[in-house]
Amino acid sequence: MTQKISAPLCRRLEKAARAAAKKSYSPYSKFPVGAAILCGSGKIYTGCNVENASYGLCNCAERTAIFTAAAAGERTIKAVAVYTPTAAPTSPCGACRQVINEFGPTALVISVCDSAARIETTLDQLLPHAFGPANLT
Ligand code: THU
């Protein structure tokens, strides 16, 4: 079932993603990203991308936010907002789609940027026929 959230909550989530990007550690790509996730408890968790001199260890904003939420005990994701300071919105990368799937297979996924352009979709649209927990039972 696709998640729906109210317009004010959606605005809060987007604002949180924009604020999170300010904490980005991205000296190599110079591509700051902020993410905010709305969890089953109703709480919002945020994250930014955190890069590393060993480039393969860079962590995306979405996964930073999701791992923070999981470590706080959250187990469901209702919605994800991603912000990049670009003219076009950025969609979560393949690895992040897989990680979102673990806790929010039908989550709403919103991408916003510095123009009015935006993407509003769902995780199952971004990652059809996903491999997930049910495949291991
Ligand atoms: N990045 C994210 O944080 N989220 C995305 O959805 C796409 C890419 C980060 C990873 C890396 O720090 C930088 O953006 C350039 O790829």
Short mmCIF file of C-alpha atoms and ligand atoms in Angstrom, two decimals:
data_model
loop_
_atom_site.label_atom_id
_atom_site.label_comp_id
_atom_site.label_asym_id
_atom_site.label_seq_id
_atom_site.Cartn_x
_atom_site.Cartn_y
_atom_site.Cartn_z
CA MET A 1 0.00 0.00 0.00
CA THR A 2 1.36 3.40 -0.96
CA GLN A 3 1.85 5.83 1.88
CA LYS A 4 0.13 9.21 1.88
CA ILE A 5 1.21 12.09 4.05
CA SER A 6 -0.41 15.46 4.66
CA ALA A 7 0.83 18.58 2.85
CA PRO A 8 2.16 20.21 6.06
CA LEU A 9 4.06 17.03 6.98
CA CYS A 10 5.45 16.87 3.47
CA ARG A 11 6.69 20.46 3.79
CA ARG A 12 8.30 19.64 7.16
CA LEU A 13 10.07 16.65 5.67
CA GLU A 14 11.37 18.66 2.72
CA LYS A 15 12.55 21.45 5.02
CA ALA A 16 14.38 18.91 7.18
CA ALA A 17 16.12 17.46 4.10
CA ARG A 18 17.22 20.95 3.01
CA ALA A 19 18.62 21.69 6.48
CA ALA A 20 20.41 18.32 6.62
CA ALA A 21 22.35 19.09 3.43
CA LYS A 22 24.10 21.93 5.27
CA LYS A 23 25.93 19.29 7.35
CA SER A 24 27.13 17.36 4.28
CA TYR A 25 30.76 16.28 4.29
CA SER A 26 31.45 16.15 0.57
CA PRO A 27 34.92 17.61 -0.12
CA TYR A 28 35.55 15.20 -3.01
CA SER A 29 32.35 15.35 -5.03
CA LYS A 30 31.33 18.82 -3.85
CA PHE A 31 27.81 17.47 -4.21
CA PRO A 32 26.00 18.02 -0.90
CA VAL A 33 22.90 15.94 -0.27
CA GLY A 34 20.38 16.05 2.57
CA ALA A 35 17.75 13.44 3.39
CA ALA A 36 14.89 13.24 5.84
CA ILE A 37 12.78 10.18 6.56
CA LEU A 38 9.40 9.94 8.23
CA CYS A 39 9.18 6.76 10.29
CA GLY A 40 6.35 4.63 11.66
CA SER A 41 6.58 6.39 15.04
CA GLY A 42 5.88 9.71 13.34
CA LYS A 43 9.41 10.92 14.02
CA ILE A 44 11.62 12.47 11.35
CA TYR A 45 15.30 11.50 11.10
CA THR A 46 17.81 13.31 8.94
CA GLY A 47 21.13 12.56 7.32
CA CYS A 48 23.69 13.93 4.91
CA ASN A 49 26.26 12.34 2.65
CA VAL A 50 29.55 11.63 4.41
CA GLU A 51 32.50 11.09 2.09
CA ASN A 52 35.88 9.51 2.73
CA ALA A 53 39.38 9.81 1.25
CA SER A 54 38.93 6.15 0.38
CA TYR A 55 36.18 7.04 -2.10
CA GLY A 56 34.37 3.69 -2.01
CA LEU A 57 33.46 4.30 1.62
CA CYS A 58 31.33 7.37 0.90
CA ASN A 59 27.88 7.10 2.45
CA CYS A 60 24.79 8.65 0.88
CA ALA A 61 22.49 11.00 2.79
CA GLU A 62 19.56 8.58 2.57
CA ARG A 63 21.50 5.73 4.16
CA THR A 64 22.88 8.01 6.88
CA ALA A 65 19.30 8.95 7.81
CA ILE A 66 17.99 5.38 7.61
CA PHE A 67 20.78 3.88 9.71
CA THR A 68 20.29 6.61 12.31
CA ALA A 69 16.57 5.79 12.44
CA ALA A 70 17.19 2.04 12.63
CA ALA A 71 19.69 2.56 15.46
CA ALA A 72 16.99 4.52 17.30
CA GLY A 73 14.70 1.49 17.02
CA GLU A 74 12.60 2.49 13.99
CA ARG A 75 11.54 -0.33 11.68
CA THR A 76 9.21 1.32 9.17
CA ILE A 77 9.70 4.17 6.74
CA LYS A 78 6.64 6.04 5.47
CA ALA A 79 8.35 8.71 3.40
CA VAL A 80 11.77 9.87 2.27
CA ALA A 81 12.72 13.37 1.11
CA VAL A 82 16.00 14.07 -0.69
CA TYR A 83 17.39 17.54 -1.34
CA THR A 84 20.25 18.56 -3.61
CA PRO A 85 21.27 22.18 -4.35
CA THR A 86 20.80 21.65 -8.07
CA ALA A 87 18.44 22.80 -10.80
CA ALA A 88 17.03 19.31 -11.28
CA PRO A 89 15.92 16.94 -8.50
CA THR A 90 18.08 13.92 -7.61
CA SER A 91 16.60 10.47 -7.19
CA PRO A 92 18.08 8.00 -4.66
CA CYS A 93 20.88 5.81 -6.02
CA GLY A 94 20.38 2.07 -6.48
CA ALA A 95 22.04 1.14 -3.18
CA CYS A 96 19.81 3.56 -1.27
CA ARG A 97 16.70 2.24 -3.02
CA GLN A 98 17.61 -1.23 -1.76
CA VAL A 99 18.13 0.07 1.79
CA ILE A 100 14.85 2.01 1.75
CA ASN A 101 13.12 -1.19 0.59
CA GLU A 102 14.11 -2.98 3.79
CA PHE A 103 11.94 -0.69 5.94
CA GLY A 104 9.65 1.07 3.45
CA PRO A 105 8.85 -1.03 0.38
CA THR A 106 5.98 1.30 -0.54
CA ALA A 107 7.40 4.51 0.93
CA LEU A 108 6.71 7.84 -0.68
CA VAL A 109 9.96 9.21 -2.17
CA ILE A 110 10.20 12.94 -2.79
CA SER A 111 13.14 14.69 -4.44
CA VAL A 112 13.47 18.46 -4.23
CA CYS A 113 16.09 20.93 -5.40
CA ASP A 114 16.69 24.66 -5.91
CA SER A 115 14.10 25.03 -8.66
CA ALA A 116 10.41 24.25 -8.56
CA ALA A 117 11.11 20.88 -10.23
CA ARG A 118 10.37 17.90 -8.03
CA ILE A 119 9.87 14.16 -8.25
CA GLU A 120 7.18 12.46 -6.19
CA THR A 121 7.11 8.72 -6.56
CA THR A 122 7.14 5.55 -4.49
CA LEU A 123 9.88 3.09 -3.68
CA ASP A 124 8.12 0.25 -5.48
CA GLN A 125 8.12 2.38 -8.62
CA LEU A 126 11.82 3.11 -8.23
CA LEU A 127 12.71 -0.51 -7.42
CA PRO A 128 10.19 -2.91 -8.97
CA HIS A 129 10.42 -6.62 -8.15
CA ALA A 130 12.73 -5.80 -5.26
CA PHE A 131 14.69 -8.37 -3.34
CA GLY A 132 13.69 -8.06 0.30
CA PRO A 133 13.14 -9.77 3.64
CA ALA A 134 10.36 -12.01 2.27
CA ASN A 135 12.79 -13.64 -0.16
CA LEU A 136 14.71 -15.10 2.75
CA THR A 137 11.78 -16.84 4.44
N1 THU B 1 24.68 10.90 -3.01
C1 THU B 1 23.75 10.88 -2.01
O1 THU B 1 24.04 11.22 -0.86
N2 THU B 1 22.50 10.50 -2.34
C2 THU B 1 22.06 10.21 -3.59
O2 THU B 1 20.91 9.88 -3.77
C3 THU B 1 23.00 10.29 -4.72
C4 THU B 1 24.43 10.49 -4.36
C5 THU B 1 26.04 11.35 -2.66
C6 THU B 1 27.10 10.30 -2.65
C7 THU B 1 28.35 11.13 -2.88
O3 THU B 1 28.77 11.67 -1.63
C8 THU B 1 27.86 12.29 -3.75
O4 THU B 1 26.46 12.32 -3.60
C9 THU B 1 28.22 12.16 -5.24
O5 THU B 1 27.84 10.92 -5.72
#
